[in-house]
PDB file of C-alpha atoms in Angstrom:
ATOM      1  CA  MET A   1     175.888 105.392  93.063  1.00 42.00           C
ATOM      2  CA  LEU A   2     175.294 107.224  96.326  1.00 41.00           C
ATOM      3  CA  ARG A   3     171.860 108.399  97.361  1.00 43.00           C
ATOM      4  CA  LEU A   4     171.670 111.268  99.819  1.00 43.00           C
ATOM      5  CA  VAL A   5     168.863 110.763 102.348  1.00 47.00           C
ATOM      6  CA  GLU A   6     167.391 113.885 103.883  1.00 59.00           C
ATOM      7  CA  ASN A   7     168.009 114.006 107.611  1.00 70.00           C
ATOM      8  CA  HIS A   8     164.953 114.833 109.715  1.00 77.00           C
ATOM      9  CA  ASP A   9     166.531 114.379 113.135  1.00 84.00           C
ATOM     10  CA  TRP A  10     165.921 118.051 113.853  1.00 89.00           C
ATOM     11  CA  VAL A  11     162.172 117.372 113.699  1.00 92.00           C
ATOM     12  CA  ILE A  12     162.421 114.755 116.449  1.00 93.00           C
ATOM     13  CA  TYR A  13     164.577 117.114 118.507  1.00 94.00           C
ATOM     14  CA  SER A  14     161.975 119.874 118.167  1.00 94.00           C
ATOM     15  CA  ILE A  15     159.132 117.528 119.104  1.00 95.00           C
ATOM     16  CA  PHE A  16     161.029 116.188 122.116  1.00 95.00           C
ATOM     17  CA  GLY A  17     161.924 119.704 123.266  1.00 96.00           C
ATOM     18  CA  CYS A  18     158.330 120.861 122.946  1.00 96.00           C
ATOM     19  CA  ILE A  19     157.068 117.833 124.886  1.00 96.00           C
ATOM     20  CA  VAL A  20     159.498 118.699 127.667  1.00 96.00           C
ATOM     21  CA  ALA A  21     158.197 122.288 127.655  1.00 96.00           C
ATOM     22  CA  LEU A  22     154.567 121.138 127.921  1.00 95.00           C
ATOM     23  CA  VAL A  23     155.421 118.713 130.728  1.00 95.00           C
ATOM     24  CA  PHE A  24     157.220 121.552 132.503  1.00 93.00           C
ATOM     25  CA  ALA A  25     154.080 123.685 132.176  1.00 92.00           C
ATOM     26  CA  LEU A  26     151.966 120.944 133.759  1.00 91.00           C
ATOM     27  CA  LEU A  27     154.338 119.864 136.518  1.00 90.00           C
ATOM     28  CA  SER A  28     156.017 123.111 137.483  1.00 89.00           C
ATOM     29  CA  LEU A  29     153.808 126.005 136.454  1.00 87.00           C
ATOM     30  CA  ASN A  30     150.550 124.218 137.305  1.00 86.00           C
ATOM     31  CA  ARG A  31     151.641 122.337 140.433  1.00 82.00           C
ATOM     32  CA  GLU A  32     151.898 118.814 139.006  1.00 82.00           C
ATOM     33  CA  VAL A  33     148.389 118.818 137.595  1.00 86.00           C
ATOM     34  CA  SER A  34     147.378 116.043 135.203  1.00 87.00           C
ATOM     35  CA  LEU A  35     146.467 116.805 131.601  1.00 87.00           C
ATOM     36  CA  LYS A  36     142.796 116.034 132.241  1.00 89.00           C
ATOM     37  CA  ASP A  37     142.679 118.292 135.303  1.00 88.00           C
ATOM     38  CA  PHE A  38     144.536 121.004 133.416  1.00 88.00           C
ATOM     39  CA  LEU A  39     141.969 121.040 130.614  1.00 89.00           C
ATOM     40  CA  VAL A  40     138.958 121.246 132.974  1.00 87.00           C
ATOM     41  CA  GLN A  41     140.637 123.519 135.499  1.00 87.00           C
ATOM     42  CA  LYS A  42     138.645 126.531 136.664  1.00 88.00           C
ATOM     43  CA  TYR A  43     140.007 130.004 136.148  1.00 86.00           C
ATOM     44  CA  GLU A  44     139.958 130.699 139.892  1.00 84.00           C
ATOM     45  CA  ASP A  45     142.044 127.592 140.653  1.00 82.00           C
ATOM     46  CA  ALA A  46     144.696 128.127 137.991  1.00 82.00           C
ATOM     47  CA  ALA A  47     148.280 129.066 138.805  1.00 80.00           C
ATOM     48  CA  ASN A  48     150.741 130.913 136.564  1.00 85.00           C
ATOM     49  CA  SER A  49     148.171 131.274 133.784  1.00 86.00           C
ATOM     50  CA  TYR A  50     150.176 133.879 131.897  1.00 88.00           C
ATOM     51  CA  LEU A  51     153.416 131.869 131.983  1.00 92.00           C
ATOM     52  CA  THR A  52     151.546 128.749 130.896  1.00 93.00           C
ATOM     53  CA  TRP A  53     150.093 130.670 127.984  1.00 93.00           C
ATOM     54  CA  LEU A  54     153.578 131.848 126.958  1.00 94.00           C
ATOM     55  CA  VAL A  55     155.004 128.315 127.041  1.00 95.00           C
ATOM     56  CA  VAL A  56     152.084 126.822 125.104  1.00 95.00           C
ATOM     57  CA  SER A  57     152.208 129.652 122.546  1.00 95.00           C
ATOM     58  CA  ALA A  58     155.948 129.139 122.007  1.00 95.00           C
ATOM     59  CA  VAL A  59     155.451 125.392 121.538  1.00 96.00           C
ATOM     60  CA  PHE A  60     152.661 125.937 119.031  1.00 96.00           C
ATOM     61  CA  CYS A  61     154.711 128.475 117.060  1.00 95.00           C
ATOM     62  CA  VAL A  62     157.665 126.079 116.820  1.00 96.00           C
ATOM     63  CA  GLN A  63     155.597 123.062 115.806  1.00 96.00           C
ATOM     64  CA  ALA A  64     153.465 125.017 113.333  1.00 95.00           C
ATOM     65  CA  SER A  65     156.658 126.363 111.752  1.00 94.00           C
ATOM     66  CA  VAL A  66     158.095 122.855 111.458  1.00 94.00           C
ATOM     67  CA  LEU A  67     154.924 121.675 109.748  1.00 94.00           C
ATOM     68  CA  VAL A  68     154.476 124.538 107.297  1.00 92.00           C
ATOM     69  CA  SER A  69     158.172 124.941 106.418  1.00 90.00           C
ATOM     70  CA  GLN A  70     158.215 121.906 104.128  1.00 87.00           C
ATOM     71  CA  TYR A  71     155.572 123.469 101.890  1.00 88.00           C
ATOM     72  CA  LEU A  72     157.069 126.944 101.576  1.00 85.00           C
ATOM     73  CA  PRO A  73     158.376 127.963  98.136  1.00 79.00           C
ATOM     74  CA  GLY A  74     161.663 129.135  99.647  1.00 77.00           C
ATOM     75  CA  VAL A  75     163.222 131.995 101.576  1.00 78.00           C
ATOM     76  CA  PRO A  76     162.714 135.599 100.403  1.00 74.00           C
ATOM     77  CA  GLN A  77     165.712 137.178  98.758  1.00 72.00           C
ATOM     78  CA  TRP A  78     165.887 140.006 101.300  1.00 67.00           C
ATOM     79  CA  LEU A  79     166.271 137.510 104.132  1.00 66.00           C
ATOM     80  CA  GLY A  80     168.658 135.231 102.272  1.00 62.00           C
ATOM     81  CA  GLN A  81     171.144 138.092 102.007  1.00 65.00           C
ATOM     82  CA  TRP A  82     171.492 138.278 105.785  1.00 66.00           C
ATOM     83  CA  SER A  83     173.766 135.949 107.704  1.00 63.00           C
ATOM     84  CA  VAL A  84     174.727 135.551 111.370  1.00 65.00           C
ATOM     85  CA  ALA A  85     178.089 133.902 112.096  1.00 61.00           C
ATOM     86  CA  GLY A  86     178.008 132.503 108.572  1.00 57.00           C
ATOM     87  CA  TYR A  87     174.509 131.033 108.911  1.00 65.00           C
ATOM     88  CA  THR A  88     171.572 132.099 106.769  1.00 69.00           C
ATOM     89  CA  ALA A  89     167.890 131.426 107.370  1.00 72.00           C
ATOM     90  CA  ASN A  90     166.358 128.290 105.874  1.00 81.00           C
ATOM     91  CA  LYS A  91     162.660 127.658 105.297  1.00 86.00           C
ATOM     92  CA  PHE A  92     162.085 126.606 108.904  1.00 88.00           C
ATOM     93  CA  GLY A  93     163.856 129.707 110.200  1.00 86.00           C
ATOM     94  CA  TYR A  94     161.790 131.925 107.939  1.00 88.00           C
ATOM     95  CA  ALA A  95     158.540 130.205 108.969  1.00 91.00           C
ATOM     96  CA  LEU A  96     159.434 130.505 112.663  1.00 92.00           C
ATOM     97  CA  LEU A  97     160.278 134.194 112.255  1.00 90.00           C
ATOM     98  CA  ILE A  98     157.020 135.018 110.472  1.00 91.00           C
ATOM     99  CA  VAL A  99     154.770 132.904 112.720  1.00 93.00           C
ATOM    100  CA  THR A 100     156.362 134.287 115.894  1.00 94.00           C
ATOM    101  CA  LEU A 101     156.097 137.888 114.703  1.00 93.00           C
ATOM    102  CA  PHE A 102     152.521 137.236 113.597  1.00 92.00           C
ATOM    103  CA  TYR A 103     151.409 136.002 117.020  1.00 92.00           C
ATOM    104  CA  PHE A 104     153.403 138.642 118.887  1.00 92.00           C
ATOM    105  CA  ILE A 105     151.919 141.533 116.908  1.00 92.00           C
ATOM    106  CA  ARG A 106     148.403 140.104 117.036  1.00 92.00           C
ATOM    107  CA  ASN A 107     148.613 139.555 120.789  1.00 91.00           C
ATOM    108  CA  MET A 108     149.793 143.128 121.271  1.00 92.00           C
ATOM    109  CA  LEU A 109     146.881 144.396 119.184  1.00 92.00           C
ATOM    110  CA  THR A 110     144.521 142.139 121.131  1.00 92.00           C
ATOM    111  CA  PHE A 111     145.769 143.595 124.404  1.00 90.00           C
ATOM    112  CA  LEU A 112     145.271 147.132 123.098  1.00 92.00           C
ATOM    113  CA  PHE A 113     141.806 146.212 121.814  1.00 91.00           C
ATOM    114  CA  TYR A 114     140.669 144.842 125.172  1.00 90.00           C
ATOM    115  CA  SER A 115     142.232 147.754 127.059  1.00 89.00           C
ATOM    116  CA  ALA A 116     140.583 150.348 124.794  1.00 89.00           C
ATOM    117  CA  THR A 117     137.169 148.722 125.221  1.00 86.00           C
ATOM    118  CA  GLY A 118     137.508 148.336 128.995  1.00 85.00           C
ATOM    119  CA  GLN A 119     137.466 144.525 128.853  1.00 84.00           C
ATOM    120  CA  ASP A 120     140.641 143.773 130.815  1.00 83.00           C
ATOM    121  CA  LYS A 121     139.037 140.920 132.759  1.00 85.00           C
ATOM    122  CA  ASN A 122     137.914 139.284 129.531  1.00 88.00           C
ATOM    123  CA  TYR A 123     141.478 139.511 128.228  1.00 88.00           C
ATOM    124  CA  HIS A 124     142.747 137.454 131.172  1.00 88.00           C
ATOM    125  CA  HIS A 125     139.971 134.956 130.529  1.00 90.00           C
ATOM    126  CA  LEU A 126     141.026 134.847 126.878  1.00 90.00           C
ATOM    127  CA  PHE A 127     144.633 133.774 127.354  1.00 87.00           C
ATOM    128  CA  PHE A 128     143.545 131.313 130.083  1.00 91.00           C
ATOM    129  CA  ALA A 129     141.108 129.591 127.688  1.00 92.00           C
ATOM    130  CA  VAL A 130     143.431 129.864 124.694  1.00 92.00           C
ATOM    131  CA  SER A 131     146.270 128.096 126.523  1.00 93.00           C
ATOM    132  CA  ARG A 132     144.007 125.038 126.948  1.00 93.00           C
ATOM    133  CA  LEU A 133     142.903 125.090 123.326  1.00 94.00           C
ATOM    134  CA  PHE A 134     146.403 125.471 121.910  1.00 95.00           C
ATOM    135  CA  PHE A 135     147.816 122.872 124.289  1.00 95.00           C
ATOM    136  CA  ILE A 136     145.703 120.256 122.514  1.00 95.00           C
ATOM    137  CA  ALA A 137     146.406 121.840 119.126  1.00 96.00           C
ATOM    138  CA  SER A 138     150.160 121.627 119.773  1.00 96.00           C
ATOM    139  CA  ILE A 139     149.945 117.903 120.509  1.00 96.00           C
ATOM    140  CA  ILE A 140     147.973 117.355 117.288  1.00 96.00           C
ATOM    141  CA  VAL A 141     150.543 119.336 115.274  1.00 96.00           C
ATOM    142  CA  MET A 142     153.358 117.228 116.778  1.00 96.00           C
ATOM    143  CA  ILE A 143     151.599 114.093 115.545  1.00 96.00           C
ATOM    144  CA  LEU A 144     151.132 115.663 112.114  1.00 95.00           C
ATOM    145  CA  ASN A 145     154.826 116.549 112.004  1.00 94.00           C
ATOM    146  CA  PHE A 146     155.822 112.981 112.788  1.00 94.00           C
ATOM    147  CA  VAL A 147     153.491 111.642 110.076  1.00 93.00           C
ATOM    148  CA  ASN A 148     154.647 114.255 107.585  1.00 91.00           C
ATOM    149  CA  TYR A 149     158.381 113.692 108.012  1.00 89.00           C
ATOM    150  CA  TYR A 150     158.701 110.043 109.022  1.00 89.00           C
ATOM    151  CA  ILE A 151     155.817 108.131 107.453  1.00 88.00           C
ATOM    152  CA  ASP A 152     155.677 107.554 103.719  1.00 84.00           C
ATOM    153  CA  THR A 153     152.415 109.223 102.705  1.00 83.00           C
ATOM    154  CA  ASP A 154     151.014 110.902  99.621  1.00 86.00           C
ATOM    155  CA  LYS A 155     152.125 114.499 100.163  1.00 83.00           C
ATOM    156  CA  TYR A 156     149.334 115.908  98.008  1.00 86.00           C
ATOM    157  CA  PHE A 157     146.714 114.003 100.007  1.00 90.00           C
ATOM    158  CA  PHE A 158     148.405 114.987 103.275  1.00 90.00           C
ATOM    159  CA  LEU A 159     148.345 118.631 102.208  1.00 89.00           C
ATOM    160  CA  GLN A 160     144.605 118.382 101.509  1.00 91.00           C
ATOM    161  CA  VAL A 161     144.021 116.844 104.934  1.00 92.00           C
ATOM    162  CA  LEU A 162     146.184 119.525 106.507  1.00 91.00           C
ATOM    163  CA  PHE A 163     144.212 122.280 104.796  1.00 91.00           C
ATOM    164  CA  ALA A 164     140.908 120.728 105.935  1.00 94.00           C
ATOM    165  CA  LEU A 165     142.157 120.413 109.527  1.00 93.00           C
ATOM    166  CA  THR A 166     143.388 124.011 109.521  1.00 92.00           C
ATOM    167  CA  LEU A 167     140.036 125.264 108.257  1.00 92.00           C
ATOM    168  CA  PHE A 168     138.174 123.168 110.834  1.00 94.00           C
ATOM    169  CA  PHE A 169     140.396 124.447 113.650  1.00 94.00           C
ATOM    170  CA  PHE A 170     139.945 128.047 112.558  1.00 92.00           C
ATOM    171  CA  ILE A 171     136.141 127.746 112.497  1.00 92.00           C
ATOM    172  CA  PHE A 172     136.064 125.761 115.738  1.00 93.00           C
ATOM    173  CA  LYS A 173     138.199 128.416 117.428  1.00 92.00           C
ATOM    174  CA  GLN A 174     135.677 131.144 116.606  1.00 91.00           C
ATOM    175  CA  PHE A 175     132.831 129.145 118.144  1.00 91.00           C
ATOM    176  CA  PHE A 176     135.076 128.311 121.094  1.00 91.00           C
ATOM    177  CA  TYR A 177     135.533 132.028 121.691  1.00 90.00           C
ATOM    178  CA  LEU A 178     131.880 132.903 121.171  1.00 89.00           C
ATOM    179  CA  PHE A 179     130.392 130.265 123.454  1.00 88.00           C
ATOM    180  CA  ASN A 180     133.102 129.870 126.073  1.00 86.00           C
ATOM    181  CA  ARG A 181     131.651 129.909 129.591  1.00 84.00           C
ATOM    182  CA  LEU A 182     134.290 132.437 130.714  1.00 84.00           C
ATOM    183  CA  ALA A 183     133.036 135.018 128.210  1.00 83.00           C
ATOM    184  CA  VAL A 184     136.459 135.521 126.652  1.00 88.00           C
ATOM    185  CA  LEU A 185     135.171 137.989 124.075  1.00 86.00           C
ATOM    186  CA  PRO A 186     133.902 141.504 124.862  1.00 85.00           C
ATOM    187  CA  GLU A 187     130.332 141.610 126.096  1.00 82.00           C
ATOM    188  CA  GLU A 188     128.939 143.870 123.347  1.00 86.00           C
ATOM    189  CA  TRP A 189     128.001 142.031 120.146  1.00 85.00           C
ATOM    190  CA  TYR A 190     129.569 144.662 117.879  1.00 87.00           C
ATOM    191  CA  TYR A 191     132.894 144.306 119.686  1.00 88.00           C
ATOM    192  CA  LYS A 192     132.664 140.553 119.206  1.00 88.00           C
ATOM    193  CA  ILE A 193     132.225 140.997 115.451  1.00 90.00           C
ATOM    194  CA  LEU A 194     135.004 143.598 115.329  1.00 89.00           C
ATOM    195  CA  TYR A 195     137.400 141.288 117.181  1.00 89.00           C
ATOM    196  CA  ILE A 196     136.695 138.267 114.992  1.00 88.00           C
ATOM    197  CA  CYS A 197     136.944 140.220 111.744  1.00 89.00           C
ATOM    198  CA  THR A 198     139.980 142.370 112.504  1.00 88.00           C
ATOM    199  CA  LEU A 199     142.029 140.166 114.852  1.00 87.00           C
ATOM    200  CA  GLN A 200     141.066 136.667 113.742  1.00 88.00           C
ATOM    201  CA  ILE A 201     140.144 136.635 110.062  1.00 87.00           C
ATOM    202  CA  ALA A 202     142.109 139.500 108.501  1.00 87.00           C
ATOM    203  CA  PRO A 203     145.515 138.588 110.032  1.00 86.00           C
ATOM    204  CA  VAL A 204     145.289 135.055 108.623  1.00 86.00           C
ATOM    205  CA  PHE A 205     145.317 136.436 105.072  1.00 86.00           C
ATOM    206  CA  ALA A 206     148.357 138.551 105.949  1.00 86.00           C
ATOM    207  CA  LEU A 207     150.122 135.501 107.397  1.00 87.00           C
ATOM    208  CA  TRP A 208     149.337 133.461 104.278  1.00 85.00           C
ATOM    209  CA  ARG A 209     150.700 136.225 102.043  1.00 84.00           C
ATOM    210  CA  LEU A 210     153.944 136.486 104.037  1.00 84.00           C
ATOM    211  CA  LEU A 211     154.574 132.742 104.140  1.00 83.00           C
ATOM    212  CA  PHE A 212     153.673 131.989 100.536  1.00 79.00           C
ATOM    213  CA  PHE A 213     155.188 135.080  98.974  1.00 66.00           C
TER     214      PHE A 213
END
């Protein structure tokens, strides 16, 4: 009797590729700065902040998609009908599509929000601070992916831990925004509440609904 073993080599490839991207961000975009110096770097001393933010965001989207794809119910029928060169989207492809579109649309709305409220400087502070936060988050998600796919663990327990970590990160992120020394949120308190409610909390429910259709 033959037993087919699921191949997870693609997970290692994605982790390795993302590590290379993060190292590139440190060595090339930030002038060979160490991880410690990168995390405590001042806004005035930073180089290529926007490009660093793009690289870190792409890494986080890929790794988050790898992690969540195993727990998706499947691929929607409307997407399964499409094929490119004979290939159709799997659960990872669907997760990557939704997560990438989610962050792209939310970042566009964030830019419009800051521009409409005259807080352009705060917007630059935002993606500078966020790139540091999500750099660490990306490393943690890589570790979770390795544990999830390569270490024999209780999947139900792992899912509970994953949910708890996600909730903790979401709450921590709001406090990180509110009390960041760079004042990444708009100065007025009502704009702060509006940003958190409309561009932090509400989109998460939309993302959950799209992923777990």
